[in-house]
Amino acid sequence: EAVAAEWMLEFACSCLCRHFAEQSGVDFWRWRDVAQALIKGLSQIPPHQKKTVYLCQLLIRIAQGKTLGLQFENDQRISPLESALSFWTLLEREENKLEKLHEDIRRLIQIQIVAVHMENRYFKEAAEVLERLFTDSESDKPLRVKLATVIKTKDPYVPLLQSFSYSLLISKIKSYIQLFMKINESNFLIQEATKHVASKGLGATALQNRPVEVNENDRSDLKTKQGFVLSIFLLRDVLGQ
């Protein structure tokens, strides 16, 4: 079960990435539920799956980053984007080859945390979150000063916030997803599904449109697969998802 759950989590993460990139909301939310159930079922995160878990959590939070009333953390002050930033920090620690993209995404998340508060007229909260976001390091000082000035204007449409928009953040996340998928293309379930499609001489579209035919030899295997998927959703319900 543990091995199968690992395969399923990798596949769920792959589906989340694809549906996030395609902006297909219904499919994204369906795989969000599967990924969250699988992640909650982990007693601890295996080292080789840390990036997978962190990326799932990041995408789920970015997708709902403008919903300030949604809570992912016990601290009610922490917005979805601020929670996303914590998982982006964890992802950065697992990698060392994407410094420029890492920095771009980190700055965009930081700016949008402030911007989303301002868009909702929460100027006091924007000032408070600014204090949490930045350390006293000199490298952070220029952006911290600019954002403090922006907050004082109480104008969510100043050039700085428009130039580093939420849509740009989404675009950068999509760029990261492409790199992640390329590096992690050895997804077991996808490989096996691809082999199955190839063995049947079917293209992906043909497979989707083909009526389901199950012979007696396949029926037991199908029931096993269905039972595993069902157990995921039962786990989700038990955990209160």
Coordinates of N, CA and C in Angstrom, one line a residue:
E1 N 0.8 -1.2 0.0 CA 0.0 0.0 0.0 C 0.9 1.3 0.0
A2 N 2.0 1.2 0.8 CA 2.8 2.4 0.8 C 3.5 2.7 -0.5
V3 N 3.9 1.6 -1.2 CA 4.5 1.8 -2.5 C 3.5 2.3 -3.5
A4 N 2.3 1.7 -3.5 CA 1.2 2.2 -4.4 C 0.9 3.6 -4.1
A5 N 0.8 4.0 -2.8 CA 0.5 5.4 -2.5 C 1.5 6.4 -3.0
E6 N 2.8 5.9 -3.0 CA 3.8 6.8 -3.5 C 3.6 7.0 -5.0
W7 N 3.3 5.9 -5.7 CA 3.1 6.0 -7.2 C 1.9 7.0 -7.4
M8 N 0.8 6.8 -6.6 CA -0.4 7.6 -6.8 C -0.1 9.1 -6.5
L9 N 0.7 9.4 -5.5 CA 1.0 10.7 -5.2 C 1.8 11.4 -6.3
E10 N 2.8 10.7 -6.9 CA 3.5 11.2 -8.0 C 2.6 11.5 -9.2
F11 N 1.6 10.6 -9.4 CA 0.7 10.8 -10.5 C -0.3 12.0 -10.2
A12 N -0.7 12.1 -8.9 CA -1.6 13.2 -8.5 C -0.9 14.5 -8.7
C13 N 0.4 14.5 -8.4 CA 1.2 15.8 -8.5 C 1.3 16.1 -10.0
S14 N 1.5 15.1 -10.8 CA 1.6 15.3 -12.3 C 0.3 15.9 -12.8
C15 N -0.8 15.4 -12.4 CA -2.1 15.9 -12.8 C -2.4 17.3 -12.3
L16 N -2.0 17.6 -11.1 CA -2.1 18.9 -10.5 C -1.3 19.9 -11.4
C17 N -0.1 19.5 -11.7 CA 0.8 20.4 -12.5 C 0.1 20.7 -13.9
R18 N -0.4 19.6 -14.5 CA -0.9 19.8 -15.9 C -2.2 20.6 -15.8
H19 N -3.1 20.4 -14.9 CA -4.3 21.1 -14.8 C -4.1 22.5 -14.3
F20 N -3.1 22.8 -13.5 CA -2.8 24.1 -13.1 C -2.3 24.9 -14.3
A21 N -1.4 24.3 -15.1 CA -0.9 24.9 -16.3 C -2.0 25.2 -17.4
E22 N -3.0 24.3 -17.4 CA -4.1 24.5 -18.4 C -5.2 25.3 -17.8
Q23 N -5.1 25.6 -16.6 CA -6.2 26.4 -15.9 C -7.5 25.7 -16.0
S24 N -7.5 24.4 -15.9 CA -8.8 23.6 -15.9 C -9.2 23.3 -14.5
G25 N -10.0 24.3 -14.0 CA -10.4 24.3 -12.6 C -11.0 23.0 -12.0
V26 N -12.0 22.5 -12.6 CA -12.7 21.3 -12.1 C -11.7 20.1 -11.9
D27 N -10.9 19.9 -12.9 CA -10.0 18.8 -12.9 C -8.9 19.0 -11.8
F28 N -8.5 20.3 -11.7 CA -7.5 20.6 -10.7 C -8.0 20.4 -9.3
W29 N -9.2 20.8 -9.0 CA -9.8 20.6 -7.7 C -10.0 19.1 -7.4
R30 N -10.3 18.3 -8.4 CA -10.5 16.9 -8.1 C -9.2 16.2 -7.7
W31 N -8.1 16.6 -8.4 CA -6.8 16.0 -8.1 C -6.2 16.6 -6.8
R32 N -6.6 17.9 -6.5 CA -6.3 18.5 -5.2 C -6.8 17.6 -4.1
D33 N -8.0 17.1 -4.2 CA -8.6 16.3 -3.1 C -7.8 15.0 -3.0
V34 N -7.5 14.4 -4.1 CA -6.7 13.1 -4.1 C -5.3 13.4 -3.4
A35 N -4.6 14.4 -3.9 CA -3.3 14.7 -3.4 C -3.3 15.0 -1.9
Q36 N -4.3 15.8 -1.4 CA -4.3 16.1 0.0 C -4.6 14.9 0.8
A37 N -5.5 14.0 0.4 CA -5.8 12.7 1.1 C -4.5 11.9 1.2
L38 N -3.8 11.8 0.1 CA -2.5 11.0 0.1 C -1.5 11.6 1.0
I39 N -1.3 12.9 1.0 CA -0.3 13.5 1.8 C -0.7 13.4 3.3
K40 N -1.9 13.5 3.6 CA -2.3 13.4 5.0 C -2.2 11.9 5.5
G41 N -2.2 11.0 4.6 CA -2.0 9.6 4.9 C -0.5 9.3 5.2
L42 N 0.4 10.2 4.9 CA 1.8 9.9 5.2 C 2.2 10.2 6.6
S43 N 2.8 9.2 7.3 CA 3.2 9.4 8.7 C 4.4 10.3 8.7
Q44 N 5.2 10.3 7.7 CA 6.3 11.2 7.5 C 6.6 11.3 6.0
I45 N 7.2 12.4 5.5 CA 7.5 12.6 4.1 C 8.8 11.9 3.7
P46 N 8.7 10.9 2.8 CA 10.0 10.2 2.4 C 10.9 11.3 1.7
P47 N 12.2 11.3 2.0 CA 13.1 12.3 1.4 C 12.9 12.4 -0.1
H48 N 12.7 11.3 -0.8 CA 12.6 11.4 -2.3 C 11.3 12.0 -2.8
Q49 N 10.4 12.2 -1.8 CA 9.1 12.8 -2.2 C 8.8 14.1 -1.6
K50 N 9.8 14.7 -1.0 CA 9.6 16.1 -0.4 C 9.2 17.1 -1.5
K51 N 9.9 17.1 -2.6 CA 9.6 18.1 -3.6 C 8.2 17.9 -4.2
T52 N 7.8 16.6 -4.3 CA 6.4 16.3 -4.8 C 5.4 16.9 -3.8
V53 N 5.6 16.6 -2.6 CA 4.6 17.1 -1.5 C 4.6 18.6 -1.5
Y54 N 5.8 19.2 -1.5 CA 5.9 20.7 -1.4 C 5.2 21.4 -2.6
L55 N 5.5 20.8 -3.8 CA 4.9 21.4 -5.0 C 3.4 21.3 -5.0
C56 N 2.8 20.1 -4.6 CA 1.4 20.0 -4.5 C 0.8 21.1 -3.5
Q57 N 1.4 21.3 -2.4 CA 0.9 22.2 -1.4 C 1.1 23.7 -1.9
L58 N 2.1 23.9 -2.7 CA 2.3 25.2 -3.3 C 1.2 25.5 -4.3
L59 N 1.0 24.6 -5.2 CA 0.0 24.9 -6.3 C -1.4 25.1 -5.7
I60 N -1.8 24.3 -4.7 CA -3.1 24.4 -4.1 C -3.3 25.8 -3.5
R61 N -2.2 26.3 -2.9 CA -2.3 27.6 -2.2 C -2.3 28.8 -3.2
I62 N -1.4 28.6 -4.2 CA -1.4 29.7 -5.3 C -2.7 29.7 -6.0
A63 N -3.3 28.6 -6.3 CA -4.6 28.6 -7.0 C -5.7 29.3 -6.2
Q64 N -5.6 29.4 -4.9 CA -6.6 30.1 -4.1 C -6.0 31.3 -3.3
G65 N -4.9 31.8 -3.9 CA -4.2 32.9 -3.3 C -4.9 34.2 -3.0
K66 N -5.9 34.4 -3.8 CA -6.7 35.7 -3.7 C -7.9 35.6 -2.7
T67 N -8.0 34.4 -2.1 CA -9.1 34.2 -1.2 C -8.6 34.3 0.3
L68 N -8.6 35.5 0.8 CA -8.0 35.8 2.1 C -8.7 35.1 3.2
G69 N -10.0 34.8 3.0 CA -10.7 34.2 4.1 C -10.4 32.7 4.3
L70 N -9.7 32.1 3.3 CA -9.3 30.7 3.4 C -8.1 30.5 4.2
Q71 N -8.2 29.5 5.2 CA -7.1 29.3 6.1 C -6.4 27.9 5.8
F72 N -5.1 28.0 5.7 CA -4.3 26.8 5.6 C -3.5 26.5 6.8
E73 N -3.3 27.6 7.6 CA -2.4 27.5 8.8 C -3.3 27.7 10.1
N74 N -2.7 27.3 11.2 CA -3.4 27.5 12.5 C -3.5 29.0 12.8
D75 N -2.5 29.7 12.4 CA -2.4 31.2 12.6 C -3.4 31.9 11.6
Q76 N -4.5 32.4 12.1 CA -5.5 33.0 11.2 C -5.0 34.2 10.4
R77 N -3.8 34.8 10.8 CA -3.3 35.9 10.1 C -2.6 35.5 8.8
I78 N -2.3 34.2 8.7 CA -1.5 33.8 7.5 C -2.5 33.5 6.3
S79 N -2.3 34.3 5.3 CA -3.1 34.2 4.1 C -2.6 33.0 3.3
P80 N -3.4 32.5 2.3 CA -3.0 31.4 1.4 C -1.6 31.6 0.7
L81 N -1.4 32.9 0.3 CA -0.1 33.2 -0.4 C 1.0 33.1 0.6
E82 N 0.8 33.6 1.8 CA 1.9 33.6 2.8 C 2.2 32.1 3.1
S83 N 1.2 31.3 3.2 CA 1.4 29.8 3.4 C 2.1 29.2 2.2
A84 N 1.8 29.7 1.0 CA 2.4 29.2 -0.2 C 3.9 29.6 -0.2
L85 N 4.2 30.7 0.3 CA 5.6 31.2 0.4 C 6.5 30.2 1.3
S86 N 5.9 29.7 2.3 CA 6.6 28.8 3.2 C 6.9 27.5 2.5
F87 N 6.0 27.0 1.6 CA 6.3 25.8 0.8 C 7.3 26.1 -0.3
W88 N 7.2 27.3 -0.8 CA 8.2 27.7 -1.9 C 9.6 27.7 -1.2
T89 N 9.7 28.2 0.0 CA 11.0 28.2 0.7 C 11.5 26.8 0.9
L90 N 10.7 25.8 1.2 CA 11.1 24.4 1.3 C 11.5 23.9 0.0
L91 N 10.8 24.2 -1.1 CA 11.2 23.8 -2.4 C 12.6 24.3 -2.8
E92 N 12.8 25.6 -2.5 CA 14.2 26.2 -2.8 C 15.3 25.4 -2.1
R93 N 15.0 25.0 -0.9 CA 16.1 24.2 -0.1 C 16.4 22.9 -0.8
E94 N 15.5 22.4 -1.5 CA 15.7 21.1 -2.2 C 16.4 21.2 -3.5
E95 N 16.6 22.4 -4.0 CA 17.1 22.6 -5.3 C 18.3 23.7 -5.3
N96 N 19.1 23.6 -6.3 CA 20.2 24.6 -6.3 C 20.6 25.0 -7.7
K97 N 19.8 24.7 -8.7 CA 20.1 25.0 -10.1 C 19.2 26.0 -10.8
L98 N 18.3 26.6 -10.0 CA 17.3 27.5 -10.6 C 17.3 28.8 -9.9
E99 N 18.4 29.3 -9.5 CA 18.5 30.5 -8.7 C 17.7 31.7 -9.2
K100 N 17.8 32.0 -10.5 CA 17.1 33.1 -11.0 C 15.6 33.0 -11.0
L101 N 15.1 31.8 -11.4 CA 13.7 31.5 -11.3 C 13.2 31.5 -9.9
H102 N 14.0 30.9 -9.0 CA 13.6 30.8 -7.6 C 13.4 32.3 -7.1
E103 N 14.4 33.1 -7.4 CA 14.3 34.5 -6.8 C 13.1 35.2 -7.4
D104 N 12.9 35.1 -8.7 CA 11.7 35.8 -9.4 C 10.4 35.4 -8.7
I105 N 10.2 34.1 -8.5 CA 9.0 33.6 -7.9 C 8.8 34.0 -6.5
R106 N 9.9 34.0 -5.7 CA 9.9 34.4 -4.3 C 9.5 35.9 -4.2
R107 N 10.0 36.7 -5.1 CA 9.7 38.2 -5.0 C 8.2 38.4 -5.5
L108 N 7.8 37.7 -6.5 CA 6.4 37.8 -6.9 C 5.4 37.4 -5.9
I109 N 5.7 36.3 -5.2 CA 4.8 35.9 -4.1 C 4.8 36.9 -3.0
Q110 N 5.9 37.4 -2.6 CA 6.0 38.5 -1.6 C 5.2 39.7 -2.0
I111 N 5.4 40.2 -3.2 CA 4.7 41.4 -3.7 C 3.2 41.1 -3.7
Q112 N 2.8 39.9 -4.2 CA 1.4 39.6 -4.3 C 0.7 39.4 -2.9
I113 N 1.4 39.0 -2.0 CA 0.9 38.9 -0.6 C 0.4 40.2 -0.2
V114 N 1.2 41.2 -0.4 CA 0.9 42.6 0.0 C -0.2 43.1 -0.9
A115 N -0.1 42.9 -2.2 CA -1.1 43.4 -3.2 C -2.5 42.9 -3.0
V116 N -2.6 41.6 -2.6 CA -3.9 41.0 -2.4 C -4.6 41.6 -1.2
H117 N -3.8 41.9 -0.2 CA -4.4 42.6 1.0 C -4.9 44.0 0.6
M118 N -4.1 44.7 -0.2 CA -4.4 46.0 -0.6 C -5.7 46.0 -1.5
E119 N -5.8 45.1 -2.4 CA -6.9 45.0 -3.3 C -8.2 44.8 -2.5
N120 N -8.1 44.2 -1.3 CA -9.3 44.0 -0.4 C -9.4 45.1 0.6
R121 N -8.6 46.1 0.5 CA -8.7 47.3 1.4 C -8.2 47.0 2.8
Y122 N -7.4 46.0 2.9 CA -6.8 45.6 4.3 C -5.4 46.2 4.4
F123 N -5.4 47.5 4.5 CA -4.1 48.2 4.5 C -3.3 48.0 5.8
K124 N -4.0 48.0 6.9 CA -3.3 47.7 8.2 C -2.7 46.3 8.2
E125 N -3.4 45.3 7.7 CA -2.9 44.0 7.6 C -1.8 43.9 6.6
A126 N -1.8 44.7 5.5 CA -0.7 44.7 4.5 C 0.6 45.1 5.2
A127 N 0.4 46.2 6.1 CA 1.6 46.7 6.8 C 2.1 45.6 7.8
E128 N 1.2 44.9 8.4 CA 1.7 43.9 9.4 C 2.3 42.7 8.7
V129 N 1.8 42.3 7.5 CA 2.4 41.2 6.8 C 3.8 41.5 6.3
L130 N 3.9 42.8 5.9 CA 5.2 43.3 5.4 C 6.3 43.0 6.5
E131 N 6.0 43.2 7.7 CA 6.9 43.0 8.8 C 7.3 41.5 9.0
R132 N 6.3 40.7 8.7 CA 6.6 39.2 8.8 C 7.4 38.7 7.6
L133 N 7.2 39.4 6.4 CA 7.8 38.8 5.2 C 9.3 39.1 5.1
F134 N 9.8 40.2 5.6 CA 11.2 40.6 5.3 C 12.0 40.6 6.6
T135 N 13.2 40.1 6.4 CA 14.2 40.2 7.5 C 14.9 41.6 7.4
D136 N 15.9 41.7 8.2 CA 16.7 43.0 8.2 C 17.9 43.0 7.3
S137 N 17.9 42.0 6.4 CA 19.1 41.9 5.5 C 19.1 43.0 4.5
E138 N 20.2 43.4 4.1 CA 20.4 44.5 3.1 C 19.8 44.1 1.7
S139 N 19.8 42.8 1.4 CA 19.3 42.4 0.1 C 17.8 42.6 0.0
D140 N 17.1 42.5 1.1 CA 15.7 42.6 1.2 C 15.2 44.1 1.3
K141 N 16.1 45.0 1.7 CA 15.8 46.3 2.0 C 15.1 47.1 0.9
P142 N 15.6 47.1 -0.4 CA 15.0 47.9 -1.4 C 13.5 47.6 -1.7
L143 N 13.2 46.3 -1.8 CA 11.8 45.9 -2.0 C 11.0 46.2 -0.8
R144 N 11.5 46.0 0.4 CA 10.7 46.3 1.6 C 10.4 47.7 1.7
V145 N 11.3 48.6 1.3 CA 11.1 50.1 1.4 C 10.0 50.4 0.3
K146 N 10.1 49.9 -0.9 CA 9.2 50.2 -2.0 C 7.8 49.7 -1.6
L147 N 7.6 48.6 -1.0 CA 6.3 48.1 -0.6 C 5.7 48.9 0.5
A148 N 6.6 49.3 1.5 CA 6.1 50.1 2.6 C 5.6 51.5 2.0
T149 N 6.2 52.0 1.0 CA 5.8 53.2 0.4 C 4.4 53.0 -0.3
V150 N 4.3 51.9 -1.0 CA 3.1 51.5 -1.7 C 1.9 51.4 -0.8
I151 N 2.1 50.8 0.3 CA 1.1 50.6 1.3 C 0.6 51.9 1.8
K152 N 1.5 52.9 2.0 CA 1.1 54.2 2.5 C 0.2 54.9 1.5
T153 N 0.4 54.6 0.2 CA -0.5 55.3 -0.8 C -1.9 54.8 -0.7
K154 N -2.1 53.6 -0.2 CA -3.4 52.9 -0.2 C -4.0 52.8 -1.6
D155 N -3.1 52.6 -2.6 CA -3.6 52.5 -3.9 C -3.1 51.1 -4.5
P156 N -4.0 50.2 -4.7 CA -3.6 48.8 -5.1 C -3.3 48.8 -6.6
Y157 N -3.3 49.9 -7.3 CA -3.1 49.9 -8.7 C -1.9 50.7 -9.1
V158 N -0.9 50.9 -8.2 CA 0.3 51.6 -8.5 C 1.1 50.7 -9.5
P159 N 2.0 51.3 -10.2 CA 2.8 50.6 -11.3 C 3.6 49.4 -10.7
L160 N 4.1 49.5 -9.5 CA 4.9 48.3 -9.0 C 4.0 47.1 -8.9
L161 N 2.8 47.2 -8.4 CA 1.9 46.1 -8.2 C 1.4 45.6 -9.5
Q162 N 1.2 46.5 -10.5 CA 0.7 46.1 -11.8 C 1.8 45.4 -12.6
S163 N 3.0 45.9 -12.4 CA 4.2 45.3 -13.2 C 4.5 43.8 -12.7
F164 N 4.3 43.6 -11.4 CA 4.5 42.3 -10.8 C 3.2 41.7 -10.3
S165 N 2.4 41.5 -11.4 CA 1.0 41.1 -11.2 C 0.8 39.6 -10.8
Y166 N -0.4 39.3 -10.4 CA -0.8 37.9 -10.1 C -0.6 37.0 -11.4
S167 N -1.0 37.6 -12.5 CA -0.9 36.8 -13.8 C 0.6 36.5 -14.1
L168 N 1.5 37.4 -13.8 CA 2.9 37.1 -14.0 C 3.4 36.0 -13.0
L169 N 2.9 36.1 -11.8 CA 3.2 35.0 -10.8 C 2.8 33.6 -11.4
I170 N 1.5 33.6 -11.9 CA 1.0 32.3 -12.4 C 1.9 31.9 -13.6
S171 N 2.3 32.8 -14.4 CA 3.2 32.5 -15.6 C 4.5 31.9 -15.1
K172 N 5.1 32.5 -14.1 CA 6.4 32.0 -13.6 C 6.2 30.6 -13.0
I173 N 5.1 30.4 -12.3 CA 4.9 29.1 -11.7 C 4.7 28.0 -12.8
K174 N 4.1 28.4 -13.9 CA 4.0 27.5 -15.0 C 5.3 27.2 -15.6
S175 N 6.2 28.1 -15.6 CA 7.6 27.9 -16.1 C 8.3 26.9 -15.2
Y176 N 8.1 27.1 -13.9 CA 8.7 26.1 -13.0 C 8.1 24.7 -13.1
I177 N 6.8 24.7 -13.3 CA 6.2 23.4 -13.5 C 6.8 22.6 -14.7
Q178 N 7.0 23.3 -15.8 CA 7.6 22.7 -17.0 C 8.9 22.1 -16.7
L179 N 9.7 22.8 -16.0 CA 11.1 22.3 -15.6 C 10.9 21.1 -14.7
F180 N 10.0 21.2 -13.7 CA 9.8 20.1 -12.8 C 9.4 18.9 -13.5
M181 N 8.4 19.0 -14.4 CA 7.9 17.8 -15.1 C 9.0 17.2 -16.0
K182 N 9.8 18.0 -16.6 CA 10.9 17.5 -17.4 C 11.9 16.7 -16.6
I183 N 12.2 17.2 -15.4 CA 13.2 16.6 -14.5 C 12.6 15.3 -14.0
N184 N 11.3 15.3 -13.7 CA 10.6 14.2 -13.0 C 9.6 13.5 -14.0
E185 N 10.1 13.2 -15.2 CA 9.3 12.6 -16.2 C 9.2 11.1 -16.1
S186 N 9.9 10.5 -15.1 CA 9.9 9.1 -15.0 C 8.8 8.6 -14.0
N187 N 7.6 9.2 -14.2 CA 6.5 8.8 -13.4 C 6.0 7.4 -13.7
F188 N 6.0 6.5 -12.7 CA 5.7 5.1 -13.0 C 4.3 4.9 -13.6
L189 N 3.3 5.5 -13.0 CA 1.9 5.2 -13.5 C 1.8 5.7 -14.9
I190 N 2.3 6.9 -15.2 CA 2.2 7.4 -16.5 C 3.0 6.6 -17.5
Q191 N 4.2 6.1 -17.1 CA 4.9 5.2 -18.0 C 4.1 3.9 -18.3
E192 N 3.5 3.3 -17.3 CA 2.7 2.1 -17.5 C 1.5 2.3 -18.3
A193 N 0.8 3.5 -18.1 CA -0.4 3.8 -18.9 C 0.0 4.0 -20.3
T194 N 1.2 4.7 -20.5 CA 1.7 4.9 -21.9 C 1.9 3.6 -22.6
K195 N 2.6 2.6 -21.9 CA 2.8 1.3 -22.5 C 1.5 0.6 -22.8
H196 N 0.5 0.7 -21.9 CA -0.8 0.1 -22.2 C -1.4 0.7 -23.4
V197 N -1.4 2.0 -23.6 CA -2.0 2.6 -24.7 C -1.3 2.2 -26.0
A198 N 0.1 2.1 -25.9 CA 0.9 1.7 -27.1 C 0.6 0.3 -27.5
S199 N 0.5 -0.6 -26.5 CA 0.2 -2.0 -26.7 C -1.1 -2.3 -27.4
K200 N -2.1 -1.4 -27.1 CA -3.4 -1.5 -27.7 C -3.5 -0.8 -29.1
G201 N -2.4 -0.1 -29.4 CA -2.4 0.6 -30.7 C -3.4 1.8 -30.7
L202 N -3.6 2.4 -29.6 CA -4.5 3.5 -29.5 C -3.8 4.8 -29.1
G203 N -4.3 5.9 -29.7 CA -3.9 7.2 -29.3 C -4.7 7.6 -28.1
A204 N -4.2 8.6 -27.4 CA -4.9 9.1 -26.2 C -6.3 9.4 -26.4
T205 N -6.6 10.1 -27.5 CA -8.0 10.5 -27.8 C -8.9 9.3 -28.0
A206 N -8.3 8.4 -28.8 CA -9.1 7.2 -29.1 C -9.4 6.4 -27.8
L207 N -8.4 6.3 -26.9 CA -8.6 5.6 -25.7 C -9.7 6.3 -24.8
Q208 N -9.7 7.6 -24.8 CA -10.8 8.3 -24.0 C -12.2 8.0 -24.6
N209 N -12.2 8.0 -25.9 CA -13.5 7.8 -26.6 C -14.0 6.4 -26.7
R210 N -13.1 5.4 -26.5 CA -13.5 4.0 -26.7 C -14.4 3.5 -25.6
P211 N -15.4 2.8 -25.9 CA -16.3 2.1 -24.9 C -15.5 1.2 -24.1
V212 N -15.8 1.2 -22.8 CA -15.0 0.3 -21.9 C -15.4 -1.1 -22.1
E213 N -14.4 -2.0 -22.3 CA -14.6 -3.4 -22.5 C -13.7 -4.1 -21.5
V214 N -14.3 -4.9 -20.6 CA -13.5 -5.6 -19.6 C -13.8 -7.1 -19.7
N215 N -12.7 -7.9 -20.1 CA -12.9 -9.3 -20.1 C -12.7 -9.9 -18.7
E216 N -12.9 -11.2 -18.6 CA -12.8 -11.8 -17.2 C -11.4 -11.7 -16.6
N217 N -10.4 -11.8 -17.5 CA -9.0 -11.7 -17.0 C -8.6 -10.4 -16.5
D218 N -9.3 -9.3 -17.1 CA -9.0 -8.0 -16.7 C -9.8 -7.5 -15.5
R219 N -11.0 -8.3 -15.3 CA -11.9 -7.8 -14.3 C -11.4 -7.7 -12.9
S220 N -10.6 -8.8 -12.5 CA -10.0 -8.8 -11.2 C -9.1 -7.7 -11.0
D221 N -8.2 -7.4 -12.0 CA -7.2 -6.3 -11.9 C -7.9 -5.0 -11.8
L222 N -9.0 -4.8 -12.6 CA -9.8 -3.6 -12.6 C -10.3 -3.3 -11.2
K223 N -10.9 -4.4 -10.6 CA -11.5 -4.2 -9.2 C -10.4 -3.8 -8.2
T224 N -9.2 -4.4 -8.4 CA -8.1 -4.0 -7.5 C -7.8 -2.6 -7.6
K225 N -7.7 -2.1 -8.9 CA -7.3 -0.7 -9.1 C -8.5 0.2 -8.6
Q226 N -9.7 -0.2 -8.8 CA -10.9 0.6 -8.4 C -10.9 0.7 -6.9
G227 N -10.6 -0.5 -6.2 CA -10.6 -0.5 -4.8 C -9.5 0.4 -4.2
F228 N -8.3 0.5 -4.8 CA -7.3 1.4 -4.3 C -7.7 2.8 -4.5
V229 N -8.3 3.2 -5.6 CA -8.7 4.6 -5.8 C -9.8 4.9 -4.9
L230 N -10.8 4.0 -4.7 CA -11.9 4.2 -3.7 C -11.3 4.4 -2.3
S231 N -10.3 3.7 -2.0 CA -9.7 3.8 -0.6 C -9.2 5.2 -0.4
I232 N -8.7 5.8 -1.5 CA -8.1 7.2 -1.4 C -9.3 8.2 -1.0
F233 N -10.4 8.0 -1.7 CA -11.5 8.9 -1.4 C -12.2 8.6 -0.1
L234 N -12.1 7.4 0.4 CA -12.6 7.1 1.7 C -11.7 7.7 2.8
L235 N -10.4 7.6 2.5 CA -9.5 8.3 3.4 C -9.7 9.7 3.4
R236 N -10.0 10.4 2.3 CA -10.3 11.8 2.3 C -11.5 12.1 3.1
D237 N -12.5 11.3 3.1 CA -13.7 11.5 3.8 C -13.5 11.4 5.3
V238 N -12.7 10.3 5.7 CA -12.4 10.1 7.1 C -11.6 11.2 7.7
L239 N -10.7 11.8 6.8 CA -9.9 12.9 7.3 C -10.6 14.2 7.3
G240 N -11.8 14.2 6.8 CA -12.6 15.4 6.8 C -12.3 16.4 5.7
Q241 N -11.8 15.8 4.6 CA -11.5 16.7 3.4 C -12.8 17.1 2.7

